[in-house]
Amino acid sequence: MSNTIKYDLFISVGIDVGADFSWMSIALPNQTFVGKPFKILHSDLNSLAMTVSKIKEAEELYSLESRIFLESTGIYHYPRFCYLRDKGFHVYVINPIITKNSTNINIRKVHNDKFDSKKAALIGLKPDLKVSLMPSDLALDLRNLSREYYDLMDNRSAYVNKLQGELRMIFPQYLKVFSKITTNTAMTLLEKYTSPDKFLSAPKDEIIASIRSTARFGITYA
């Protein structure tokens, strides 16, 4: 979903967001820049405070309100968006497709983080710019939790496949004993008896006791 910004005079702040640091450029309505691009270190509180200070200084110097534009970059722009929004700024997220297709921007055709932040600032001045609608904090939290859940499930599947592959190499009979190799009983036994020889040499009563302590099907099943 997107929304068009109502046009009036404002200072445009473009931020090219990276994983560990970002570059910020400040552009005036006449498309000239205020100073040089500023590097923001995400782990440095002083750097973050300096970011806010530079934007406010520009607002006071030119008597204009600022609008901040971040290009959507996976998950990395979320903390920057929330931080600047909580500082009282108007913050917007730009779809990367928009910045990529803006070839008529008056800036050298050089692709690096400094120039990308300048490009974002100039794109922010476009009167017909459409920005992404940011969901509520609760929706963002749920989205991040869902992403983390599916990531963990993918990792789990990879480890299960790896375990099954190892067992096919050294203990293929074990795969036929349980419907799922990752059940509590199967994993407990495999952790305790790590080879076919250890299973064969273990006392029968000991193995039965281990199965009874983890399975819910009683002594007969064990």
mmCIF file of C-alpha atoms in Angstrom:
data_model
loop_
_atom_site.group_PDB
_atom_site.id
_atom_site.type_symbol
_atom_site.label_atom_id
_atom_site.label_comp_id
_atom_site.label_asym_id
_atom_site.label_seq_id
_atom_site.Cartn_x
_atom_site.Cartn_y
_atom_site.Cartn_z
ATOM 1 C CA MET A 1 0.000 0.000 0.000
ATOM 2 C CA SER A 2 1.159 3.541 -0.706
ATOM 3 C CA ASN A 3 0.199 7.127 -0.007
ATOM 4 C CA THR A 4 1.011 10.402 -1.805
ATOM 5 C CA ILE A 5 2.561 13.183 0.287
ATOM 6 C CA LYS A 6 0.833 16.575 0.212
ATOM 7 C CA TYR A 7 3.312 19.002 -1.340
ATOM 8 C CA ASP A 8 4.637 22.121 0.376
ATOM 9 C CA LEU A 9 8.087 23.514 1.098
ATOM 10 C CA PHE A 10 10.165 21.336 3.387
ATOM 11 C CA ILE A 11 13.671 20.047 3.976
ATOM 12 C CA SER A 12 14.134 16.556 2.573
ATOM 13 C CA VAL A 13 16.357 14.165 4.513
ATOM 14 C CA GLY A 14 17.420 11.067 2.592
ATOM 15 C CA ILE A 15 18.882 8.112 4.465
ATOM 16 C CA ASP A 16 20.493 5.131 2.755
ATOM 17 C CA VAL A 17 20.178 2.375 5.353
ATOM 18 C CA GLY A 18 22.714 -0.408 5.839
ATOM 19 C CA ALA A 19 23.079 -3.180 8.387
ATOM 20 C CA ASP A 20 25.565 -1.439 10.702
ATOM 21 C CA PHE A 21 25.562 2.162 9.501
ATOM 22 C CA SER A 22 23.637 4.540 7.273
ATOM 23 C CA TRP A 23 24.380 7.678 5.263
ATOM 24 C CA MET A 24 22.216 10.780 5.573
ATOM 25 C CA SER A 25 21.927 13.731 3.182
ATOM 26 C CA ILE A 26 19.832 16.875 3.645
ATOM 27 C CA ALA A 27 18.356 18.653 0.617
ATOM 28 C CA LEU A 28 16.597 22.019 0.403
ATOM 29 C CA PRO A 29 13.494 22.615 -1.749
ATOM 30 C CA ASN A 30 15.739 24.051 -4.521
ATOM 31 C CA GLN A 31 17.564 20.683 -4.662
ATOM 32 C CA THR A 32 20.783 21.992 -3.146
ATOM 33 C CA PHE A 33 22.367 20.077 -0.289
ATOM 34 C CA VAL A 34 23.129 21.187 3.244
ATOM 35 C CA GLY A 35 26.716 20.156 3.971
ATOM 36 C CA LYS A 36 28.106 16.726 3.157
ATOM 37 C CA PRO A 37 26.563 13.289 3.658
ATOM 38 C CA PHE A 38 26.700 12.248 7.318
ATOM 39 C CA LYS A 39 27.536 8.710 8.423
ATOM 40 C CA ILE A 40 25.227 7.300 11.120
ATOM 41 C CA LEU A 41 26.632 4.490 13.278
ATOM 42 C CA HIS A 42 23.709 2.412 14.505
ATOM 43 C CA SER A 43 25.482 1.154 17.645
ATOM 44 C CA ASP A 44 26.739 4.606 18.693
ATOM 45 C CA LEU A 45 24.302 6.661 20.773
ATOM 46 C CA ASN A 46 26.323 9.821 20.167
ATOM 47 C CA SER A 47 26.100 9.265 16.410
ATOM 48 C CA LEU A 48 22.327 8.807 16.641
ATOM 49 C CA ALA A 49 22.010 11.953 18.751
ATOM 50 C CA MET A 50 24.136 13.871 16.245
ATOM 51 C CA THR A 51 21.757 12.752 13.483
ATOM 52 C CA VAL A 52 18.823 14.344 15.305
ATOM 53 C CA SER A 53 20.877 17.455 16.037
ATOM 54 C CA LYS A 54 21.880 17.958 12.387
ATOM 55 C CA ILE A 55 18.288 17.670 11.180
ATOM 56 C CA LYS A 56 17.022 20.122 13.806
ATOM 57 C CA GLU A 57 19.838 22.566 13.024
ATOM 58 C CA ALA A 58 18.811 22.554 9.362
ATOM 59 C CA GLU A 59 15.169 23.109 10.329
ATOM 60 C CA GLU A 60 16.057 26.116 12.488
ATOM 61 C CA LEU A 61 18.515 27.571 9.957
ATOM 62 C CA TYR A 62 16.078 27.517 7.039
ATOM 63 C CA SER A 63 12.833 27.830 9.059
ATOM 64 C CA LEU A 64 11.402 24.760 7.367
ATOM 65 C CA GLU A 65 10.026 21.490 8.664
ATOM 66 C CA SER A 66 11.856 18.325 7.660
ATOM 67 C CA ARG A 67 10.626 15.103 6.159
ATOM 68 C CA ILE A 68 12.797 12.017 6.335
ATOM 69 C CA PHE A 69 12.845 9.369 3.616
ATOM 70 C CA LEU A 70 14.239 5.857 4.107
ATOM 71 C CA GLU A 71 14.492 3.233 1.411
ATOM 72 C CA SER A 72 12.939 -0.053 2.478
ATOM 73 C CA THR A 73 15.815 -2.472 3.129
ATOM 74 C CA GLY A 74 14.525 -5.723 4.591
ATOM 75 C CA ILE A 75 14.442 -5.304 8.366
ATOM 76 C CA TYR A 76 17.239 -2.740 8.750
ATOM 77 C CA HIS A 77 15.155 0.378 8.139
ATOM 78 C CA TYR A 78 12.647 -0.457 10.926
ATOM 79 C CA PRO A 79 14.852 0.611 13.874
ATOM 80 C CA ARG A 80 15.835 3.830 12.049
ATOM 81 C CA PHE A 81 12.199 4.554 11.218
ATOM 82 C CA CYS A 82 11.033 4.028 14.805
ATOM 83 C CA TYR A 83 13.919 5.988 16.330
ATOM 84 C CA LEU A 84 13.383 9.075 14.170
ATOM 85 C CA ARG A 85 9.600 8.877 14.422
ATOM 86 C CA ASP A 86 9.836 8.746 18.217
ATOM 87 C CA LYS A 87 12.012 11.875 18.070
ATOM 88 C CA GLY A 88 9.053 13.718 16.565
ATOM 89 C CA PHE A 89 10.029 13.748 12.884
ATOM 90 C CA HIS A 90 7.848 12.952 9.885
ATOM 91 C CA VAL A 91 9.391 9.744 8.553
ATOM 92 C CA TYR A 92 8.461 7.930 5.354
ATOM 93 C CA VAL A 93 9.552 4.693 3.704
ATOM 94 C CA ILE A 94 10.248 4.537 -0.033
ATOM 95 C CA ASN A 95 9.890 1.406 -2.117
ATOM 96 C CA PRO A 96 13.316 0.486 -3.610
ATOM 97 C CA ILE A 97 11.677 0.207 -7.030
ATOM 98 C CA ILE A 98 10.952 3.952 -6.930
ATOM 99 C CA THR A 99 14.550 4.914 -6.194
ATOM 100 C CA LYS A 100 15.878 2.472 -8.780
ATOM 101 C CA ASN A 101 13.588 3.847 -11.499
ATOM 102 C CA SER A 102 14.329 7.506 -10.716
ATOM 103 C CA THR A 103 16.949 7.904 -13.427
ATOM 104 C CA ASN A 104 16.254 11.580 -14.075
ATOM 105 C CA ILE A 105 17.544 12.682 -10.695
ATOM 106 C CA ASN A 106 20.094 15.492 -11.003
ATOM 107 C CA ILE A 107 23.045 13.653 -9.493
ATOM 108 C CA ARG A 108 26.092 11.855 -10.810
ATOM 109 C CA LYS A 109 25.466 8.267 -11.843
ATOM 110 C CA VAL A 110 27.622 6.776 -9.128
ATOM 111 C CA HIS A 111 26.311 3.966 -6.954
ATOM 112 C CA ASN A 112 27.549 4.166 -3.399
ATOM 113 C CA ASP A 113 25.940 4.828 -0.053
ATOM 114 C CA LYS A 114 26.746 8.545 0.038
ATOM 115 C CA PHE A 115 25.227 9.263 -3.361
ATOM 116 C CA ASP A 116 22.296 6.948 -2.649
ATOM 117 C CA SER A 117 21.419 9.059 0.389
ATOM 118 C CA LYS A 118 21.531 12.182 -1.820
ATOM 119 C CA LYS A 119 19.304 10.468 -4.341
ATOM 120 C CA ALA A 120 16.800 9.555 -1.631
ATOM 121 C CA ALA A 121 16.745 13.178 -0.451
ATOM 122 C CA LEU A 122 16.057 14.467 -3.968
ATOM 123 C CA ILE A 123 13.376 11.840 -4.554
ATOM 124 C CA GLY A 124 11.725 13.040 -1.345
ATOM 125 C CA LEU A 125 11.231 16.472 -2.956
ATOM 126 C CA LYS A 126 9.146 15.054 -5.812
ATOM 127 C CA PRO A 127 5.550 16.334 -5.446
ATOM 128 C CA ASP A 128 4.039 13.078 -6.761
ATOM 129 C CA LEU A 129 6.100 10.759 -4.600
ATOM 130 C CA LYS A 130 4.227 7.742 -3.269
ATOM 131 C CA VAL A 131 5.479 6.360 0.023
ATOM 132 C CA SER A 132 4.745 3.087 1.761
ATOM 133 C CA LEU A 133 2.128 3.020 4.492
ATOM 134 C CA MET A 134 3.787 1.796 7.667
ATOM 135 C CA PRO A 135 1.703 -0.549 9.840
ATOM 136 C CA SER A 136 1.247 -0.073 13.564
ATOM 137 C CA ASP A 137 3.929 -1.131 16.032
ATOM 138 C CA LEU A 138 1.846 -4.169 16.991
ATOM 139 C CA ALA A 139 1.562 -5.231 13.345
ATOM 140 C CA LEU A 140 5.312 -4.753 12.887
ATOM 141 C CA ASP A 141 6.007 -6.866 15.966
ATOM 142 C CA LEU A 142 3.721 -9.622 14.710
ATOM 143 C CA ARG A 143 5.324 -9.488 11.278
ATOM 144 C CA ASN A 144 8.805 -9.795 12.785
ATOM 145 C CA LEU A 145 7.708 -12.667 15.032
ATOM 146 C CA SER A 146 6.205 -14.470 12.044
ATOM 147 C CA ARG A 147 9.403 -13.969 10.058
ATOM 148 C CA GLU A 148 11.445 -15.316 12.980
ATOM 149 C CA TYR A 149 9.107 -18.297 13.382
ATOM 150 C CA TYR A 150 9.413 -19.365 9.739
ATOM 151 C CA ASP A 151 13.168 -18.823 9.863
ATOM 152 C CA LEU A 152 13.425 -21.115 12.902
ATOM 153 C CA MET A 153 11.218 -23.715 11.231
ATOM 154 C CA ASP A 154 13.435 -23.664 8.134
ATOM 155 C CA ASN A 155 16.502 -24.148 10.334
ATOM 156 C CA ARG A 156 14.774 -26.969 12.210
ATOM 157 C CA SER A 157 13.975 -28.756 8.948
ATOM 158 C CA ALA A 158 17.585 -28.421 7.842
ATOM 159 C CA TYR A 159 18.863 -29.962 11.093
ATOM 160 C CA VAL A 160 16.310 -32.808 10.941
ATOM 161 C CA ASN A 161 17.390 -33.620 7.395
ATOM 162 C CA LYS A 162 21.032 -33.544 8.494
ATOM 163 C CA LEU A 163 20.292 -35.914 11.399
ATOM 164 C CA GLN A 164 18.449 -38.327 9.128
ATOM 165 C CA GLY A 165 21.331 -38.252 6.672
ATOM 166 C CA GLU A 166 23.825 -39.084 9.423
ATOM 167 C CA LEU A 167 21.665 -41.933 10.692
ATOM 168 C CA ARG A 168 21.361 -43.418 7.209
ATOM 169 C CA MET A 169 25.150 -43.546 7.161
ATOM 170 C CA ILE A 170 25.840 -45.103 10.567
ATOM 171 C CA PHE A 171 22.550 -46.436 12.019
ATOM 172 C CA PRO A 172 19.869 -46.887 9.304
ATOM 173 C CA GLN A 173 17.825 -49.348 11.385
ATOM 174 C CA TYR A 174 17.033 -46.620 13.923
ATOM 175 C CA LEU A 175 15.011 -44.641 11.371
ATOM 176 C CA LYS A 176 12.447 -47.476 11.210
ATOM 177 C CA VAL A 177 11.828 -47.693 14.964
ATOM 178 C CA PHE A 178 9.950 -44.402 15.415
ATOM 179 C CA SER A 179 7.415 -42.638 13.227
ATOM 180 C CA LYS A 180 9.383 -39.429 13.758
ATOM 181 C CA ILE A 181 13.060 -39.292 14.572
ATOM 182 C CA THR A 182 12.605 -36.030 16.479
ATOM 183 C CA THR A 183 10.165 -37.334 19.104
ATOM 184 C CA ASN A 184 11.244 -36.926 22.703
ATOM 185 C CA THR A 185 11.746 -40.659 23.169
ATOM 186 C CA ALA A 186 13.773 -41.101 19.987
ATOM 187 C CA MET A 187 16.058 -38.150 20.762
ATOM 188 C CA THR A 188 16.535 -39.168 24.411
ATOM 189 C CA LEU A 189 17.625 -42.677 23.465
ATOM 190 C CA LEU A 190 19.874 -41.445 20.686
ATOM 191 C CA GLU A 191 21.547 -39.001 23.028
ATOM 192 C CA LYS A 192 22.178 -41.734 25.593
ATOM 193 C CA TYR A 193 23.165 -44.519 23.193
ATOM 194 C CA THR A 194 25.129 -42.906 20.369
ATOM 195 C CA SER A 195 25.925 -46.021 18.307
ATOM 196 C CA PRO A 196 24.421 -49.424 17.467
ATOM 197 C CA ASP A 197 27.022 -51.115 19.676
ATOM 198 C CA LYS A 198 25.969 -49.056 22.701
ATOM 199 C CA PHE A 199 22.344 -50.042 22.160
ATOM 200 C CA LEU A 200 23.221 -53.724 21.911
ATOM 201 C CA SER A 201 25.426 -53.661 24.999
ATOM 202 C CA ALA A 202 22.976 -51.712 27.168
ATOM 203 C CA PRO A 203 20.811 -53.644 29.676
ATOM 204 C CA LYS A 204 17.290 -54.185 28.355
ATOM 205 C CA ASP A 205 15.672 -52.909 31.557
ATOM 206 C CA GLU A 206 17.651 -49.687 31.286
ATOM 207 C CA ILE A 207 16.376 -48.987 27.774
ATOM 208 C CA ILE A 208 12.798 -49.828 28.815
ATOM 209 C CA ALA A 209 13.086 -47.412 31.735
ATOM 210 C CA SER A 210 14.274 -44.646 29.411
ATOM 211 C CA ILE A 211 11.352 -45.243 27.057
ATOM 212 C CA ARG A 212 8.826 -45.267 29.922
ATOM 213 C CA SER A 213 10.162 -41.951 31.218
ATOM 214 C CA THR A 214 9.567 -40.173 27.895
ATOM 215 C CA ALA A 215 6.751 -42.071 26.122
ATOM 216 C CA ARG A 216 3.111 -42.064 27.162
ATOM 217 C CA PHE A 217 2.128 -45.563 26.082
ATOM 218 C CA GLY A 218 2.959 -47.556 29.226
ATOM 219 C CA ILE A 219 5.129 -50.543 30.041
ATOM 220 C CA THR A 220 3.855 -52.766 27.224
ATOM 221 C CA TYR A 221 4.883 -50.252 24.561
ATOM 222 C CA ALA A 222 8.240 -49.700 26.286
#
